[in-house]
Structure formats: structure tokens, C-alpha cells
């Protein structure tokens, strides 16, 4: 990551910076953890398949010592014999090798997560720059890695020495035991030594993993200037943001228009506003607004209502009140229950008439709404006094 010049990094890395580092293949890793899990996998594999492995190796060793006259004069037979022994050897070690392969593939997920970054495979000439290499050798990270290597060697070596000292008498006594007993006894001692040294390495892992996470977080820290610059870049071009908002509004409008054919009635102004209402008895506490709009959007709502035989009712005060005070996909205000109930009663009577015939319902006259909910009440009163009519 780019280094700052004269600015102190005090801010934690942002999600954008962390994502960028991950795309470049820069994630926290612990070599000690990988070594530790590999050793555990190898030890577990040998422990679980040890008897089978020893028997297979013994069979291969005995079979490899056999040599008949035909193989001396026919190299194809010799090659076939050698290939057979190698295949058996592969089968003997395949459980342990397979377990090691799985651990090697998935152990990185323990810290930093599993990652494949094509960017990490691209050539980077800065990595072969001699000056950069010398600087890395003298960096604090290199010094810390050297200290870790010395500490690891000292700790594991000390544990191994203690195990050998403790088992010294037993090692000297192996020569007095029978061959099968000595082999079994030596295998047990080697297993104890392996477990002890692996446990010592586990202590190093417990210290190394937190250190790697802390070092990674410190490496990606940002200055306040970087945070401000990133926020500015995240905001993006105002023209692009405006275009995105326009697309979002268009998508919302299309979703709203798709609900108009399912509406029970469309209340209009009749030209300026249109509000589509829906009510399902028992499923809704009150009618809800499924679509609303003004001017061109209102005209589109009326057009869709006509295409799908949705009743349209002219009720200017109610249309204005619903447009102003009712939220899309929400129930209508309680103060408009009475007015909307009158509209729905007419709509349901009209639906019955269309399906079964009979007497046509009378279109409601002026539907009154509370004056405080009509945004144009005062203006209408003034214009009515001047002899003007607002549609």
C-alpha cells in the first residue's frame, strides 16, 4: 500500500481499503500457523494409518529385494516390477499426503480467509528492486521475523533436548531389547518427542497470530487526509449520482405502475392528481395507496386504469388529500376513512352491477374531506370568490 509522506496514520482502515488490499492478494498470514497445522495433519495421518503404512513398507522392502533371472534379461519386466512397487508406495502414503494437501489448502482460512487473487500473479518489478530489497532487510518486520526464527529454534531445540535427556536411559537400553520390542519402544519415544515439539510450536503460533493481525491492521491504517479523500471519491461524480437517482426513481415508478391493474379504484382531481386505492376485507385494517402521482404520472395511472377496467372516480378534494397525506403502500390516514368508505361502497356496488346486472349505482356527488387535509382549500375558496374554478 502507498506510504504517507509526513502524515501520521491514526485512522483504522476502511472497508474499501481492506477490500482493495484483498484484491491485491494482501491478507494477514501466519507461516507458523501453516507449519503447525501441517505437522498436526502429518502426525495424525501417521497415527491413524501407522500400522497399515508399516506393513505396506515392509512388503515393498521385501518385494524390492527379490530379483529373478527373467528380469535380468528383460528390462520391461524389471520396469513393471519397479512401477508396481512405486504404486504400492504411493498407495501407502496417499492417506497422509491427502490429509496434508487438504490442510495446506484450507489452513489459510483460519487467518485472513481463503483467497485467490489474479493480481498477485502479475509481474511487479518493484519486488526485484535491489534498493527495495535492502530496505526490506533492514525493516522492523524483517527484524521481528529474525527474532521469531531465533525464538522458535531456541524453544523447539530446548524442548527436544529436554525430551532426549529424559529418555536417555531408555535410548541406551534399546540395544538390550528384542528387535520388535525395540522398534515399538523407539516409535513411542519418537511420538512423545513429536508431540512435545509440536506443542512448543503451538505456543509460538498463539503469539504469532495476534501479532500478524495487529501488524496487518497497523500497515493498512490511514491518515485523516486519506479518509477524507476516500469519502470524496466514494461520493462520486454528481452527474453520475443524479443519473443513478433518476434510474432508481424510474424503477420505483415502474413497480408502482404494475400495481395499478390490481387496484379497486382510482380517485382523480380529475387531471392534476390520481391516487389508486386497494382494500381487501379481512386482510387489511384500512385501504392502502398502491399508486399515486401528479400531472404526467397521474395521466399514466388513469390510462392503465382504463385499460384494465379499474373504476375511476372524480373527487378533487379527496384526491388532493390522499396525494398529500397518504404514503405509498401505507394505509390511508384515519381522518379520511369516511370519505374513502363512501368511494369504496360505490365501487363495490358498481362491481356487483357489472357482474350481475340490476340497478346501476348512483355516482357519489361531492365527497367532503376535513378542510385541514385539503392543501388547496384556502386557495379554492379565494378563487371561488373571484369566479374561478380549479380542476
Short mmCIF file of C-alpha atoms in Angstrom, two decimals:
data_model
loop_
_atom_site.label_atom_id
_atom_site.label_comp_id
_atom_site.label_asym_id
_atom_site.label_seq_id
_atom_site.Cartn_x
_atom_site.Cartn_y
_atom_site.Cartn_z
CA UNK A 1 0.00 0.00 0.00
CA UNK A 2 1.11 3.55 -0.61
CA UNK A 3 3.02 5.17 2.21
CA UNK A 4 2.23 8.63 3.52
CA UNK A 5 4.74 11.45 3.42
CA UNK A 6 4.96 13.28 6.73
CA UNK A 7 1.43 12.35 7.80
CA UNK A 8 0.66 10.15 10.78
CA UNK A 9 -1.62 7.16 10.25
CA UNK A 10 -4.11 7.26 13.08
CA UNK A 11 -7.34 6.02 11.48
CA UNK A 12 -8.39 2.40 11.14
CA UNK A 13 -8.53 1.01 7.59
CA UNK A 14 -11.86 1.49 5.87
CA UNK A 15 -13.82 -1.35 4.28
CA UNK A 16 -12.85 -0.01 0.86
CA UNK A 17 -9.14 -0.08 1.71
CA UNK A 18 -9.41 -3.58 3.16
CA UNK A 19 -11.23 -4.78 0.05
CA UNK A 20 -8.62 -3.23 -2.22
CA UNK A 21 -5.81 -4.90 -0.26
CA UNK A 22 -7.61 -8.22 -0.51
CA UNK A 23 -8.00 -7.83 -4.28
CA UNK A 24 -4.23 -7.34 -4.49
CA UNK A 25 -3.65 -10.53 -2.51
CA UNK A 26 -2.63 -8.70 0.67
CA UNK A 27 -4.22 -10.50 3.64
CA UNK A 28 -2.86 -11.44 7.09
CA UNK A 29 -0.96 -14.72 7.07
CA UNK A 30 0.96 -16.73 9.68
CA UNK A 31 3.67 -19.13 8.48
CA UNK A 32 3.88 -20.58 11.96
CA UNK A 33 0.18 -21.47 11.85
CA UNK A 34 0.60 -23.19 8.48
CA UNK A 35 3.60 -25.16 9.78
CA UNK A 36 1.73 -26.09 12.97
CA UNK A 37 -1.38 -27.35 11.16
CA UNK A 38 0.80 -29.25 8.68
CA UNK A 39 2.63 -31.02 11.48
CA UNK A 40 -0.64 -31.88 13.21
CA UNK A 41 -2.03 -33.28 9.95
CA UNK A 42 1.10 -35.36 9.29
CA UNK A 43 1.21 -36.68 12.83
CA UNK A 44 -2.50 -37.52 12.84
CA UNK A 45 -2.24 -39.25 9.46
CA UNK A 46 0.71 -41.40 10.57
CA UNK A 47 -1.01 -42.20 13.86
CA UNK A 48 -4.22 -43.32 12.15
CA UNK A 49 -2.58 -45.28 9.32
CA UNK A 50 0.69 -46.22 11.02
CA UNK A 51 0.14 -49.99 11.19
CA UNK A 52 -1.04 -50.19 7.60
CA UNK A 53 1.83 -47.96 6.47
CA UNK A 54 4.47 -50.08 8.22
CA UNK A 55 3.07 -53.30 6.80
CA UNK A 56 2.99 -51.82 3.29
CA UNK A 57 6.57 -50.55 3.58
CA UNK A 58 7.71 -53.93 4.87
CA UNK A 59 6.01 -55.67 1.95
CA UNK A 60 7.57 -53.24 -0.53
CA UNK A 61 11.01 -53.67 1.01
CA UNK A 62 10.83 -57.46 0.84
CA UNK A 63 9.38 -57.38 -2.67
CA UNK A 64 12.04 -54.93 -3.82
CA UNK A 65 14.81 -57.28 -2.65
CA UNK A 66 13.53 -60.10 -4.82
CA UNK A 67 15.15 -60.47 -8.20
CA UNK A 68 14.67 -63.34 -10.64
CA UNK A 69 16.54 -64.37 -13.74
CA UNK A 70 13.83 -63.21 -16.19
CA UNK A 71 14.11 -59.59 -15.05
CA UNK A 72 17.86 -59.63 -15.71
CA UNK A 73 17.27 -60.35 -19.41
CA UNK A 74 14.01 -58.43 -19.91
CA UNK A 75 14.11 -54.83 -18.75
CA UNK A 76 10.36 -54.43 -19.38
CA UNK A 77 9.73 -56.92 -16.57
CA UNK A 78 12.12 -55.00 -14.35
CA UNK A 79 10.37 -51.71 -15.12
CA UNK A 80 6.97 -53.28 -14.46
CA UNK A 81 8.21 -54.63 -11.14
CA UNK A 82 9.60 -51.22 -10.18
CA UNK A 83 6.37 -49.47 -11.24
CA UNK A 84 4.33 -51.92 -9.15
CA UNK A 85 6.44 -51.19 -6.07
CA UNK A 86 6.23 -47.43 -6.61
CA UNK A 87 2.44 -47.65 -6.99
CA UNK A 88 2.15 -49.59 -3.74
CA UNK A 89 4.37 -46.99 -2.07
CA UNK A 90 2.11 -44.22 -3.37
CA UNK A 91 -0.97 -46.01 -2.04
CA UNK A 92 0.72 -46.43 1.34
CA UNK A 93 1.44 -42.72 1.72
CA UNK A 94 -1.70 -41.42 -0.05
CA UNK A 95 -3.84 -41.02 3.15
CA UNK A 96 -1.16 -38.93 4.84
CA UNK A 97 -0.44 -36.97 1.63
CA UNK A 98 -4.14 -36.36 1.02
CA UNK A 99 -4.63 -35.08 4.57
CA UNK A 100 -1.62 -32.78 4.21
CA UNK A 101 -2.98 -31.45 0.92
CA UNK A 102 -6.38 -30.66 2.44
CA UNK A 103 -4.79 -28.91 5.42
CA UNK A 104 -2.46 -26.93 3.15
CA UNK A 105 -5.44 -25.77 1.08
CA UNK A 106 -7.77 -24.82 3.92
CA UNK A 107 -5.47 -23.76 6.78
CA UNK A 108 -5.18 -20.20 5.30
CA UNK A 109 -8.89 -19.80 6.05
CA UNK A 110 -8.04 -19.77 9.77
CA UNK A 111 -6.46 -16.33 9.42
CA UNK A 112 -7.19 -13.96 6.55
CA UNK A 113 -9.57 -16.32 4.80
CA UNK A 114 -9.11 -18.37 1.65
CA UNK A 115 -8.12 -16.15 -1.25
CA UNK A 116 -7.16 -16.40 -4.90
CA UNK A 117 -6.04 -13.10 -6.39
CA UNK A 118 -5.02 -12.89 -10.06
CA UNK A 119 -3.40 -9.52 -9.29
CA UNK A 120 -0.83 -11.26 -7.09
CA UNK A 121 0.35 -13.25 -10.15
CA UNK A 122 1.06 -10.15 -12.23
CA UNK A 123 4.75 -9.14 -12.56
CA UNK A 124 5.84 -6.49 -10.10
CA UNK A 125 9.30 -5.09 -10.85
CA UNK A 126 9.39 -3.30 -7.50
CA UNK A 127 9.88 -6.69 -5.86
CA UNK A 128 13.23 -7.18 -7.64
CA UNK A 129 14.46 -3.66 -6.96
CA UNK A 130 17.77 -4.00 -5.03
CA UNK A 131 17.15 -0.83 -3.02
CA UNK A 132 13.72 -2.06 -2.02
CA UNK A 133 15.20 -5.42 -1.07
CA UNK A 134 17.86 -3.82 1.13
CA UNK A 135 15.20 -1.66 2.76
CA UNK A 136 13.09 -4.75 3.49
CA UNK A 137 16.07 -6.49 5.06
CA UNK A 138 16.51 -3.60 7.48
CA UNK A 139 12.81 -3.09 8.17
CA UNK A 140 11.21 -3.70 11.55
CA UNK A 141 9.22 -6.60 10.11
CA UNK A 142 12.40 -8.40 8.98
CA UNK A 143 13.98 -7.88 12.38
CA UNK A 144 10.85 -9.25 14.03
CA UNK A 145 10.89 -12.29 11.73
CA UNK A 146 14.54 -12.90 12.65
CA UNK A 147 13.70 -12.68 16.36
CA UNK A 148 10.81 -15.10 15.82
CA UNK A 149 13.03 -17.58 13.96
CA UNK A 150 15.65 -17.50 16.72
CA UNK A 151 12.98 -17.85 19.41
CA UNK A 152 11.35 -20.73 17.56
CA UNK A 153 14.63 -22.58 17.09
CA UNK A 154 15.58 -21.99 20.72
CA UNK A 155 12.22 -23.12 22.10
CA UNK A 156 11.85 -26.20 19.91
CA UNK A 157 15.51 -27.11 20.42
CA UNK A 158 15.18 -26.77 24.19
CA UNK A 159 12.08 -28.97 24.23
CA UNK A 160 13.82 -31.58 22.06
CA UNK A 161 16.89 -31.54 24.35
CA UNK A 162 14.71 -31.98 27.45
CA UNK A 163 12.90 -34.91 25.83
CA UNK A 164 16.18 -36.57 24.86
CA UNK A 165 17.65 -36.06 28.36
CA UNK A 166 14.53 -37.52 29.93
CA UNK A 167 14.61 -40.54 27.61
CA UNK A 168 18.40 -41.01 27.71
CA UNK A 169 18.34 -44.16 29.79
CA UNK A 170 15.57 -45.65 27.64
CA UNK A 171 17.51 -44.88 24.44
CA UNK A 172 20.64 -46.56 25.82
CA UNK A 173 18.58 -49.60 26.79
CA UNK A 174 17.15 -50.18 23.31
CA UNK A 175 20.17 -52.31 22.39
CA UNK A 176 19.26 -54.78 25.14
CA UNK A 177 15.69 -55.31 23.89
CA UNK A 178 14.49 -57.63 21.15
CA UNK A 179 14.10 -56.12 17.71
CA UNK A 180 10.24 -55.90 17.68
CA UNK A 181 10.20 -54.54 21.24
CA UNK A 182 12.97 -52.03 20.49
CA UNK A 183 11.17 -50.78 17.36
CA UNK A 184 7.91 -50.32 19.29
CA UNK A 185 9.69 -48.61 22.17
CA UNK A 186 11.60 -46.27 19.84
CA UNK A 187 8.39 -45.39 17.97
CA UNK A 188 6.74 -44.41 21.26
CA UNK A 189 9.69 -42.21 22.20
CA UNK A 190 9.66 -40.54 18.78
CA UNK A 191 5.94 -39.91 19.13
CA UNK A 192 6.45 -38.29 22.55
CA UNK A 193 9.21 -36.09 21.10
CA UNK A 194 6.98 -35.13 18.16
CA UNK A 195 4.07 -34.19 20.42
CA UNK A 196 6.33 -32.15 22.72
CA UNK A 197 7.95 -30.16 19.89
CA UNK A 198 4.59 -29.60 18.17
CA UNK A 199 3.16 -28.29 21.44
CA UNK A 200 6.13 -25.91 21.72
CA UNK A 201 5.41 -24.70 18.20
CA UNK A 202 1.77 -24.22 19.23
CA UNK A 203 2.92 -21.70 21.87
CA UNK A 204 4.68 -19.75 19.14
CA UNK A 205 1.54 -19.85 17.00
CA UNK A 206 -0.53 -18.41 19.88
CA UNK A 207 1.80 -15.40 19.93
CA UNK A 208 2.32 -15.09 16.18
CA UNK A 209 -1.33 -14.99 15.06
CA UNK A 210 -2.28 -11.93 17.20
CA UNK A 211 0.93 -10.25 16.11
CA UNK A 212 0.20 -10.81 12.42
CA UNK A 213 -3.33 -9.44 12.79
CA UNK A 214 -2.05 -6.38 14.67
CA UNK A 215 0.74 -5.80 12.14
CA UNK A 216 -1.72 -6.07 9.24
CA UNK A 217 -4.14 -3.60 10.85
CA UNK A 218 -1.31 -1.12 11.52
CA UNK A 219 0.02 -1.48 7.98
CA UNK A 220 -3.34 -0.55 6.46
CA UNK A 221 -4.05 2.36 8.81
CA UNK A 222 -4.97 5.61 7.09
CA UNK A 223 -4.30 9.27 7.64
CA UNK A 224 -7.20 11.65 8.10
CA UNK A 225 -6.43 13.11 4.68
CA UNK A 226 -6.78 9.65 3.12
CA UNK A 227 -10.10 9.14 4.88
CA UNK A 228 -11.43 12.44 3.57
CA UNK A 229 -10.14 11.72 0.06
CA UNK A 230 -11.71 8.27 0.06
CA UNK A 231 -15.03 9.68 1.23
CA UNK A 232 -14.89 12.24 -1.56
CA UNK A 233 -14.17 9.55 -4.13
CA UNK A 234 -16.92 7.33 -2.73
CA UNK A 235 -19.44 10.13 -3.19
CA UNK A 236 -18.63 10.01 -6.89
CA UNK A 237 -19.43 12.39 -9.72
CA UNK A 238 -22.59 14.46 -9.01
CA UNK A 239 -23.82 13.81 -12.55
CA UNK A 240 -23.43 10.06 -12.10
CA UNK A 241 -25.21 10.22 -8.74
CA UNK A 242 -28.06 12.18 -10.32
CA UNK A 243 -28.31 9.60 -13.09
CA UNK A 244 -28.42 6.78 -10.54
CA UNK A 245 -31.15 8.54 -8.56
CA UNK A 246 -33.13 9.06 -11.77
CA UNK A 247 -32.85 5.36 -12.58
CA UNK A 248 -33.95 4.46 -9.07
CA UNK A 249 -36.98 6.75 -9.36
CA UNK A 250 -37.84 5.18 -12.73
CA UNK A 251 -37.62 1.68 -11.26
CA UNK A 252 -39.83 2.69 -8.33
CA UNK A 253 -42.30 4.25 -10.73
CA UNK A 254 -42.48 1.05 -12.79
CA UNK A 255 -43.09 -1.03 -9.67
CA UNK A 256 -45.83 1.37 -8.65
CA UNK A 257 -47.47 1.29 -12.08
CA UNK A 258 -47.52 -2.52 -12.02
CA UNK A 259 -49.91 -2.31 -9.03
CA UNK A 260 -52.49 -0.11 -10.75
CA UNK A 261 -54.29 -3.04 -12.53
CA UNK A 262 -54.84 -4.65 -9.09
CA UNK A 263 -56.38 -1.50 -7.55
CA UNK A 264 -60.07 -1.24 -6.62
CA UNK A 265 -60.49 2.39 -7.63
CA UNK A 266 -58.56 5.40 -8.90
CA UNK A 267 -59.52 8.75 -7.36
CA UNK A 268 -58.71 11.77 -9.58
CA UNK A 269 -58.63 15.57 -9.42
CA UNK A 270 -59.57 14.92 -12.37
CA UNK A 271 -56.42 15.95 -14.30
CA UNK A 272 -53.75 17.06 -11.84
CA UNK A 273 -53.75 14.13 -9.36
CA UNK A 274 -54.55 10.42 -9.41
CA UNK A 275 -54.45 8.02 -6.44
CA UNK A 276 -55.07 4.25 -6.77
CA UNK A 277 -56.57 2.53 -3.72
CA UNK A 278 -56.92 -1.14 -2.80
CA UNK A 279 -58.81 -2.78 0.03
CA UNK A 280 -59.15 -6.46 0.95
CA UNK A 281 -61.75 -7.10 3.61
CA UNK A 282 -60.26 -9.13 6.46
CA UNK A 283 -56.71 -8.86 5.14
CA UNK A 284 -56.23 -5.11 5.67
CA UNK A 285 -57.10 -2.83 8.54
CA UNK A 286 -57.78 0.03 6.12
CA UNK A 287 -57.43 0.76 2.39
CA UNK A 288 -53.87 1.28 1.17
CA UNK A 289 -52.42 3.50 -1.54
CA UNK A 290 -50.85 1.34 -4.28
CA UNK A 291 -50.03 4.19 -6.67
CA UNK A 292 -50.20 7.98 -6.79
CA UNK A 293 -48.90 10.73 -8.99
CA UNK A 294 -49.36 14.19 -10.43
CA UNK A 295 -49.63 15.50 -14.00
CA UNK A 296 -47.94 13.02 -16.39
CA UNK A 297 -47.78 10.25 -13.80
CA UNK A 298 -51.45 10.84 -12.98
CA UNK A 299 -52.30 10.58 -16.68
CA UNK A 300 -50.43 7.26 -16.91
CA UNK A 301 -52.30 5.92 -13.87
CA UNK A 302 -55.64 6.86 -15.46
CA UNK A 303 -54.57 5.25 -18.75
CA UNK A 304 -53.66 1.98 -17.03
CA UNK A 305 -56.91 2.04 -15.05
CA UNK A 306 -58.93 2.39 -18.26
CA UNK A 307 -57.01 -0.45 -19.92
CA UNK A 308 -57.72 -2.83 -17.02
CA UNK A 309 -61.30 -1.69 -16.26
CA UNK A 310 -60.42 -0.19 -12.89
CA UNK A 311 -63.16 2.29 -11.84
CA UNK A 312 -62.12 5.97 -11.97
CA UNK A 313 -63.92 8.44 -9.72
CA UNK A 314 -63.53 12.20 -9.85
CA UNK A 315 -63.28 13.55 -6.31
CA UNK A 316 -60.86 16.54 -6.37
CA UNK A 317 -60.68 17.29 -2.61
CA UNK A 318 -60.22 13.62 -1.74
CA UNK A 319 -57.61 13.11 -4.49
CA UNK A 320 -55.61 16.10 -3.26
CA UNK A 321 -55.83 14.99 0.36
CA UNK A 322 -54.76 11.44 -0.43
CA UNK A 323 -51.88 12.61 -2.62
CA UNK A 324 -50.64 14.99 0.08
CA UNK A 325 -51.13 12.93 3.25
CA UNK A 326 -51.21 9.22 2.29
CA UNK A 327 -47.91 7.36 1.89
CA UNK A 328 -47.36 4.85 -0.89
CA UNK A 329 -48.01 1.21 0.18
CA UNK A 330 -49.33 2.52 3.54
CA UNK A 331 -52.85 2.73 4.93
CA UNK A 332 -54.77 5.95 4.39
CA UNK A 333 -55.00 8.49 7.26
CA UNK A 334 -57.75 7.77 9.76
CA UNK A 335 -59.33 11.17 9.08
CA UNK A 336 -60.12 10.05 5.50
CA UNK A 337 -61.79 6.76 6.44
CA UNK A 338 -65.32 8.11 5.99
CA UNK A 339 -64.65 9.70 2.60
CA UNK A 340 -62.86 6.62 1.25
CA UNK A 341 -65.56 4.32 2.65
CA UNK A 342 -68.13 6.24 0.56
CA UNK A 343 -65.97 5.74 -2.53
CA UNK A 344 -65.44 2.02 -1.90
CA UNK A 345 -69.16 1.47 -1.26
CA UNK A 346 -69.88 2.91 -4.72
CA UNK A 347 -67.08 0.79 -6.28
CA UNK A 348 -68.33 -2.47 -4.77
CA UNK A 349 -71.91 -1.66 -5.87
CA UNK A 350 -70.59 -0.94 -9.36
CA UNK A 351 -68.71 -4.24 -9.42
CA UNK A 352 -71.88 -6.13 -8.44
CA UNK A 353 -73.84 -4.30 -11.13
CA UNK A 354 -71.27 -5.19 -13.80
CA UNK A 355 -71.28 -8.86 -12.80
CA UNK A 356 -74.95 -9.49 -12.11
CA UNK A 357 -76.83 -6.53 -13.59
CA UNK A 358 -79.68 -4.81 -11.82
CA UNK A 359 -79.91 -1.11 -10.93
CA UNK A 360 -76.80 0.92 -11.69
CA UNK A 361 -75.38 2.66 -8.62
CA UNK A 362 -75.51 6.42 -8.40
CA UNK A 363 -72.14 8.13 -8.73
CA UNK A 364 -71.32 9.91 -5.48
CA UNK A 365 -71.62 13.65 -5.51
CA UNK A 366 -69.18 15.94 -3.78
CA UNK A 367 -67.19 13.93 -1.26
CA UNK A 368 -66.20 16.05 1.70
CA UNK A 369 -62.85 15.76 3.45
CA UNK A 370 -61.58 17.62 6.53
CA UNK A 371 -60.56 21.10 5.40
CA UNK A 372 -57.16 20.81 7.12
CA UNK A 373 -56.29 17.85 4.88
CA UNK A 374 -57.07 19.61 1.62
CA UNK A 375 -53.89 21.51 0.63
CA UNK A 376 -55.79 23.79 -1.76
CA UNK A 377 -58.81 24.59 0.43
CA UNK A 378 -57.85 28.21 1.13
CA UNK A 379 -56.78 28.81 -2.48
CA UNK A 380 -60.02 27.30 -3.80
CA UNK A 381 -62.09 29.49 -1.51
CA UNK A 382 -60.27 32.59 -2.76
CA UNK A 383 -60.59 31.61 -6.42
CA UNK A 384 -64.28 30.72 -5.94
CA UNK A 385 -64.88 34.21 -4.63
CA UNK A 386 -63.28 35.57 -7.81
CA UNK A 387 -65.39 33.34 -10.04
CA UNK A 388 -62.52 30.92 -10.94
CA UNK A 389 -62.65 27.12 -10.86
CA UNK A 390 -59.57 24.92 -10.29
CA UNK A 391 -59.58 21.38 -11.62
#
